[in-house]
């Protein structure tokens, strides 16, 4: 049975690659989707839930004291040259050493994940673009994907508006991926999804809140996430309480999903929100078990509520029972990495990229896995 599945699967992959390849420039073959060229056990394929069940395994790929910037990029299979403030390995010095240490850890799920095929994914999103909507953590995932697919993209990224954090990644001069910065998904004064050209309305501190719903007809895939910019405010109620904030957050979730469901061509991936790690400079390797914040440390903001926020998303998705809205749980694998944050003394929420140095690339590997599973009709 397993060998038969391998033969059928190989044929489907070949047909899929052939049908998509004309959409991008010629490319060298990628590795098989089959893991380690072995037959797949269909009962042990990763799901968005089981992917979180695993451990970070150590293997000395690089010598941190002698590794170069190019070494880190090569091991991580990054092929982008553009700068980005969370590409920690490009800072040199101690940050390069720290990044090289991170490279030696790799997430090993207890299930089987399809091998990441950048060429196949590039072909797919060139024909069927993907939109990322959310805060700066969603921007991390967008930047990770852009670098994993860098060699297939056009030489330079086109930024629509740096001030508004709207970015585009093109393949053969066509939009393949886009990021729109929207920290709340809707206006916090009208509680309505913004129309094209509409002002962002009030924000909580430094943030961005750009229209995005008008773009949905142009995209085949959507990645949604926001959490980090939600704080107590009188915008949510006169008591300025966390309960009021959470009620407002749930309202934003349902407003966003209501809009998404108006576009039946769209497949939506809601990514979970992993919390950060206070005093993250104290972490030098992955944790054996999560160390969740308790809400008593000022610089941990509302991180202790991220698990509850995730539950609200899962609840809303379950109620809708829409197979085209999927929940990608990446929390546990990320929450074990207190050692990978971008600026250990000042920023303990954002993670460094590139991949294998931190969990963000694994988010995209799970995204790739889910997309390929759907395309190959293997669910």
PDB file of N, CA and C in Angstrom, residues 72-79 86-90 99-100 102-103 140 143-145 147-148 351-362:
ATOM      1  N   UNK A  72      25.982  30.911   6.643  1.00  0.00           N
ATOM      2  CA  UNK A  72      24.666  30.856   7.284  1.00  0.00           C
ATOM      3  C   UNK A  72      23.564  30.887   6.232  1.00  0.00           C
ATOM      4  N   UNK A  73      23.713  31.770   5.239  1.00  0.00           N
ATOM      5  CA  UNK A  73      22.701  31.862   4.183  1.00  0.00           C
ATOM      6  C   UNK A  73      22.626  30.570   3.379  1.00  0.00           C
ATOM      7  N   UNK A  74      23.788  29.969   3.098  1.00  0.00           N
ATOM      8  CA  UNK A  74      23.818  28.744   2.288  1.00  0.00           C
ATOM      9  C   UNK A  74      23.163  27.576   3.018  1.00  0.00           C
ATOM     10  N   UNK A  75      23.487  27.407   4.293  1.00  0.00           N
ATOM     11  CA  UNK A  75      22.895  26.322   5.073  1.00  0.00           C
ATOM     12  C   UNK A  75      21.383  26.493   5.155  1.00  0.00           C
ATOM     13  N   UNK A  76      20.954  27.733   5.260  1.00  0.00           N
ATOM     14  CA  UNK A  76      19.528  28.024   5.389  1.00  0.00           C
ATOM     15  C   UNK A  76      18.806  28.053   4.057  1.00  0.00           C
ATOM     16  N   UNK A  77      19.575  27.931   2.962  1.00  0.00           N
ATOM     17  CA  UNK A  77      19.014  27.932   1.611  1.00  0.00           C
ATOM     18  C   UNK A  77      18.304  29.247   1.316  1.00  0.00           C
ATOM     19  N   UNK A  78      18.882  30.325   1.816  1.00  0.00           N
ATOM     20  CA  UNK A  78      18.379  31.657   1.518  1.00  0.00           C
ATOM     21  C   UNK A  78      19.061  32.166   0.259  1.00  0.00           C
ATOM     22  N   UNK A  79      18.263  32.685  -0.663  1.00  0.00           N
ATOM     23  CA  UNK A  79      18.809  33.184  -1.923  1.00  0.00           C
ATOM     24  C   UNK A  79      18.329  34.602  -2.200  1.00  0.00           C
ATOM     25  N   UNK A  86      15.587  41.947  10.643  1.00  0.00           N
ATOM     26  CA  UNK A  86      15.623  40.744  11.482  1.00  0.00           C
ATOM     27  C   UNK A  86      16.496  39.641  10.874  1.00  0.00           C
ATOM     28  N   UNK A  87      17.276  39.977   9.852  1.00  0.00           N
ATOM     29  CA  UNK A  87      18.273  39.034   9.331  1.00  0.00           C
ATOM     30  C   UNK A  87      19.527  39.189  10.190  1.00  0.00           C
ATOM     31  N   UNK A  88      19.510  38.547  11.336  1.00  0.00           N
ATOM     32  CA  UNK A  88      20.520  38.788  12.369  1.00  0.00           C
ATOM     33  C   UNK A  88      21.930  38.443  11.915  1.00  0.00           C
ATOM     34  N   UNK A  89      22.056  37.456  11.043  1.00  0.00           N
ATOM     35  CA  UNK A  89      23.387  37.015  10.624  1.00  0.00           C
ATOM     36  C   UNK A  89      24.124  38.061   9.800  1.00  0.00           C
ATOM     37  N   UNK A  90      23.397  39.041   9.266  1.00  0.00           N
ATOM     38  CA  UNK A  90      24.042  40.068   8.448  1.00  0.00           C
ATOM     39  C   UNK A  90      24.658  41.181   9.288  1.00  0.00           C
ATOM     40  N   UNK A  99      23.970  33.633  15.298  1.00  0.00           N
ATOM     41  CA  UNK A  99      23.172  33.059  14.215  1.00  0.00           C
ATOM     42  C   UNK A  99      23.726  31.712  13.769  1.00  0.00           C
ATOM     43  N   UNK A 100      25.054  31.606  13.714  1.00  0.00           N
ATOM     44  CA  UNK A 100      25.670  30.338  13.319  1.00  0.00           C
ATOM     45  C   UNK A 100      25.385  29.244  14.345  1.00  0.00           C
ATOM     46  N   UNK A 102      22.599  29.086  16.073  1.00  0.00           N
ATOM     47  CA  UNK A 102      21.202  28.724  15.849  1.00  0.00           C
ATOM     48  C   UNK A 102      21.046  27.739  14.692  1.00  0.00           C
ATOM     49  N   UNK A 103      21.891  27.872  13.681  1.00  0.00           N
ATOM     50  CA  UNK A 103      21.815  27.013  12.505  1.00  0.00           C
ATOM     51  C   UNK A 103      21.939  25.534  12.878  1.00  0.00           C
ATOM     52  N   UNK A 140       7.516  39.058   9.145  1.00  0.00           N
ATOM     53  CA  UNK A 140       8.615  38.093   9.271  1.00  0.00           C
ATOM     54  C   UNK A 140       8.377  36.881   8.371  1.00  0.00           C
ATOM     55  N   UNK A 143       8.881  37.826   4.735  1.00  0.00           N
ATOM     56  CA  UNK A 143      10.297  37.985   4.399  1.00  0.00           C
ATOM     57  C   UNK A 143      10.997  36.630   4.318  1.00  0.00           C
ATOM     58  N   UNK A 144      10.631  35.723   5.206  1.00  0.00           N
ATOM     59  CA  UNK A 144      11.189  34.376   5.168  1.00  0.00           C
ATOM     60  C   UNK A 144      10.857  33.691   3.842  1.00  0.00           C
ATOM     61  N   UNK A 145       9.592  33.755   3.443  1.00  0.00           N
ATOM     62  CA  UNK A 145       9.187  33.124   2.190  1.00  0.00           C
ATOM     63  C   UNK A 145       9.910  33.752   1.011  1.00  0.00           C
ATOM     64  N   UNK A 147      12.824  35.045   0.937  1.00  0.00           N
ATOM     65  CA  UNK A 147      14.218  34.610   0.889  1.00  0.00           C
ATOM     66  C   UNK A 147      14.347  33.136   0.524  1.00  0.00           C
ATOM     67  N   UNK A 148      13.405  32.314   0.955  1.00  0.00           N
ATOM     68  CA  UNK A 148      13.432  30.900   0.576  1.00  0.00           C
ATOM     69  C   UNK A 148      13.208  30.721  -0.924  1.00  0.00           C
ATOM     70  N   UNK A 351      11.636  37.024  15.932  1.00  0.00           N
ATOM     71  CA  UNK A 351      12.696  36.029  15.798  1.00  0.00           C
ATOM     72  C   UNK A 351      13.626  36.406  14.660  1.00  0.00           C
ATOM     73  N   UNK A 352      14.870  35.967  14.784  1.00  0.00           N
ATOM     74  CA  UNK A 352      15.811  36.110  13.679  1.00  0.00           C
ATOM     75  C   UNK A 352      15.372  35.214  12.523  1.00  0.00           C
ATOM     76  N   UNK A 353      15.681  35.647  11.324  1.00  0.00           N
ATOM     77  CA  UNK A 353      15.644  34.759  10.173  1.00  0.00           C
ATOM     78  C   UNK A 353      17.058  34.793   9.591  1.00  0.00           C
ATOM     79  N   UNK A 354      17.539  33.748   8.924  1.00  0.00           N
ATOM     80  CA  UNK A 354      16.806  32.753   8.159  1.00  0.00           C
ATOM     81  C   UNK A 354      16.545  31.462   8.903  1.00  0.00           C
ATOM     82  N   UNK A 355      16.130  30.479   8.091  1.00  0.00           N
ATOM     83  CA  UNK A 355      15.653  29.200   8.597  1.00  0.00           C
ATOM     84  C   UNK A 355      16.717  28.341   9.227  1.00  0.00           C
ATOM     85  N   UNK A 356      16.239  27.384   9.977  1.00  0.00           N
ATOM     86  CA  UNK A 356      17.031  26.531  10.840  1.00  0.00           C
ATOM     87  C   UNK A 356      17.644  27.354  11.965  1.00  0.00           C
ATOM     88  N   UNK A 357      17.732  28.673  11.803  1.00  0.00           N
ATOM     89  CA  UNK A 357      18.194  29.513  12.897  1.00  0.00           C
ATOM     90  C   UNK A 357      17.031  29.920  13.784  1.00  0.00           C
ATOM     91  N   UNK A 358      15.855  29.626  13.382  1.00  0.00           N
ATOM     92  CA  UNK A 358      14.684  30.021  14.142  1.00  0.00           C
ATOM     93  C   UNK A 358      13.447  29.412  13.530  1.00  0.00           C
ATOM     94  N   UNK A 359      12.331  29.582  14.161  1.00  0.00           N
ATOM     95  CA  UNK A 359      11.125  28.861  13.743  1.00  0.00           C
ATOM     96  C   UNK A 359      10.409  29.426  12.531  1.00  0.00           C
ATOM     97  N   UNK A 360      10.716  30.648  12.115  1.00  0.00           N
ATOM     98  CA  UNK A 360       9.874  31.298  11.108  1.00  0.00           C
ATOM     99  C   UNK A 360       9.866  30.533   9.787  1.00  0.00           C
ATOM    100  N   UNK A 361      11.024  30.031   9.359  1.00  0.00           N
ATOM    101  CA  UNK A 361      11.035  29.261   8.118  1.00  0.00           C
ATOM    102  C   UNK A 361      10.219  27.985   8.244  1.00  0.00           C
ATOM    103  N   UNK A 362      10.145  27.441   9.448  1.00  0.00           N
ATOM    104  CA  UNK A 362       9.308  26.257   9.649  1.00  0.00           C
ATOM    105  C   UNK A 362       7.831  26.586   9.473  1.00  0.00           C
TER     106      UNK A 362
END
